Amino acid sequence: GGPASLSRFRGALVAAVLGDCVGGEFEGAEEVPMESVLQHLSSLDDETKGNGILEYSDDTAMARCVVQSLLTRAGFDERDMARRFAKEYSASPGRGYGSGVIQVLKKLSSPQLSDVYQPARDQFNGRGSFGNGGAMRAAPFALAFPDPADVKKFAHRGAMLTHSCSLGYNGAVLQALAVHLSLQGALDLPQKFISTLITEMEDVESSEATLNDARILKEAEKPFCERLHRVSDLMNRSKVSIEEVISELGNGIAALHSVPTAIFCVLHCLQPRECLPENYGGLERTIAYSLALGGDTDTIACMAGAIAGAHYGIEAIPQSWIKCCEGAEDADMNAERLHMLYQQTSKGG
Ligand code: F2R
Ligand code: MG
Ligand code: MG
């Protein structure tokens, strides 16, 4: 489809759910042989196995709250979104949430709470979380707002409800921007895609809060820009091993160690790769490659899935995968509703 087509919206939201659901199998594993990944993925095609449904985790549970809030309020409403996060957690606490964020979600359910951003600010002795929980649910912001300034502003505010450290919320901004660009067809020119992201993040990371957090955490002056430069270097290499990707970019639970990694997975899998089956399309390659990195597989595959899905569109996603994943069909319907909201906003309506 063309820029911002319905197919791209559906691809983004559905592939994010698939990444989460199929990635859950390997979350936390140090090494994941590609053979195990391919076996896991091919079992989704085998109807005779009757695998049942792969359940979604916190990544999708929170993204669904973001989607419902954006649709119901026709825009960003922090109190509504916070209330939905808290309600969802209390209804299904066993979705594999991060150990820190649980405290925030419990506090957000208090009717006495006047500032919905305060519980997140209190995390980790006032430093805030740098986990990837803000980024893993950031894709819907790109599907609700056509203007990149709004995508950045609201992905930031939405992440701040649980992640007040800049290394957490800037990961959400980067992820939302990557989905935004991909929806516009920007992955047709991969080098320009990465350089646009670097330019955007130069601006985002020039804030005093970001520079301060980076200093305290002993990271590079502009941590996400520095990682994106590494992504750019790796994508220009003819051969890159999985070990090098992990050591250069990471595969962990911090936003800094997973959002640039997810972006790399998408870029690396734009072409066929020796380690992946020839009959795989780009979307399947991206998901399989994300899982083979090990570590935070559900979240990296979820984020890479959203960016790749926005590029390849819904037609690239195997039906058998959609059928196996809890919440994938809901995501498809919600993508249509977000597409309508996006179009109304584009027309100034
Ligand atoms: N939590 C998980 N996986 C762990 C195992 C779950 C298991 N499957 C099960 O329950 O059986 N996955 C999910 O968590 C990640 C998103 O986490 P989020 O929302 O960012 O949470 P949190 O708690 O804010 O941060 C995660 C951890 O990062 C460390 N951390 C963050 N900020 C810190 C700081 N300022 N100082 C020190 N440490 C900090 C802490 O260890 C946090 O617990 C996704 O992977 C999602 O899938
Ligand atoms: Mg998860
Ligand atoms: Mg995870």
JSON list of N, CA, C and O in Angstrom, two decimals, residues 35 67 79 166 168 234 241 264 331:
[
{"chain": "A", "resi": 35, "resn": "GLU", "atom": "N", "xyz": [17.61, -22.78, 14.76]},
{"chain": "A", "resi": 35, "resn": "GLU", "atom": "CA", "xyz": [16.83, -24.00, 14.52]},
{"chain": "A", "resi": 35, "resn": "GLU", "atom": "C", "xyz": [15.60, -24.06, 15.44]},
{"chain": "A", "resi": 35, "resn": "GLU", "atom": "O", "xyz": [14.50, -24.43, 15.01]},
{"chain": "A", "resi": 67, "resn": "VAL", "atom": "N", "xyz": [-4.35, 1.92, 22.88]},
{"chain": "A", "resi": 67, "resn": "VAL", "atom": "CA", "xyz": [-5.24, 1.99, 21.72]},
{"chain": "A", "resi": 67, "resn": "VAL", "atom": "C", "xyz": [-6.66, 2.39, 22.16]},
{"chain": "A", "resi": 67, "resn": "VAL", "atom": "O", "xyz": [-7.27, 3.32, 21.59]},
{"chain": "A", "resi": 79, "resn": "ARG", "atom": "N", "xyz": [-5.17, 10.82, 32.20]},
{"chain": "A", "resi": 79, "resn": "ARG", "atom": "CA", "xyz": [-5.91, 10.20, 33.31]},
{"chain": "A", "resi": 79, "resn": "ARG", "atom": "C", "xyz": [-6.64, 8.95, 32.82]},
{"chain": "A", "resi": 79, "resn": "ARG", "atom": "O", "xyz": [-6.67, 7.92, 33.48]},
{"chain": "A", "resi": 166, "resn": "SER", "atom": "N", "xyz": [14.67, 9.52, 31.36]},
{"chain": "A", "resi": 166, "resn": "SER", "atom": "CA", "xyz": [14.71, 9.82, 29.92]},
{"chain": "A", "resi": 166, "resn": "SER", "atom": "C", "xyz": [15.18, 8.61, 29.10]},
{"chain": "A", "resi": 166, "resn": "SER", "atom": "O", "xyz": [14.80, 8.47, 27.93]},
{"chain": "A", "resi": 168, "resn": "GLY", "atom": "N", "xyz": [14.18, 5.76, 29.52]},
{"chain": "A", "resi": 168, "resn": "GLY", "atom": "CA", "xyz": [12.97, 4.97, 29.31]},
{"chain": "A", "resi": 168, "resn": "GLY", "atom": "C", "xyz": [12.06, 5.65, 28.30]},
{"chain": "A", "resi": 168, "resn": "GLY", "atom": "O", "xyz": [11.74, 5.11, 27.24]},
{"chain": "A", "resi": 234, "resn": "LEU", "atom": "N", "xyz": [26.48, -1.11, 11.57]},
{"chain": "A", "resi": 234, "resn": "LEU", "atom": "CA", "xyz": [26.23, -2.56, 11.40]},
{"chain": "A", "resi": 234, "resn": "LEU", "atom": "C", "xyz": [25.47, -2.85, 10.10]},
{"chain": "A", "resi": 234, "resn": "LEU", "atom": "O", "xyz": [25.72, -3.85, 9.43]},
{"chain": "A", "resi": 241, "resn": "SER", "atom": "N", "xyz": [27.53, -11.06, 12.84]},
{"chain": "A", "resi": 241, "resn": "SER", "atom": "CA", "xyz": [27.07, -12.23, 13.60]},
{"chain": "A", "resi": 241, "resn": "SER", "atom": "C", "xyz": [26.09, -11.78, 14.68]},
{"chain": "A", "resi": 241, "resn": "SER", "atom": "O", "xyz": [26.09, -10.61, 15.10]},
{"chain": "A", "resi": 264, "resn": "PHE", "atom": "N", "xyz": [17.39, -2.33, 14.26]},
{"chain": "A", "resi": 264, "resn": "PHE", "atom": "CA", "xyz": [18.39, -3.05, 13.46]},
{"chain": "A", "resi": 264, "resn": "PHE", "atom": "C", "xyz": [17.79, -4.32, 12.85]},
{"chain": "A", "resi": 264, "resn": "PHE", "atom": "O", "xyz": [18.04, -4.63, 11.67]},
{"chain": "A", "resi": 331, "resn": "ALA", "atom": "N", "xyz": [-6.48, -6.65, 17.28]},
{"chain": "A", "resi": 331, "resn": "ALA", "atom": "CA", "xyz": [-5.53, -5.63, 16.81]},
{"chain": "A", "resi": 331, "resn": "ALA", "atom": "C", "xyz": [-5.89, -5.21, 15.38]},
{"chain": "A", "resi": 331, "resn": "ALA", "atom": "O", "xyz": [-5.83, -4.03, 15.03]}
]
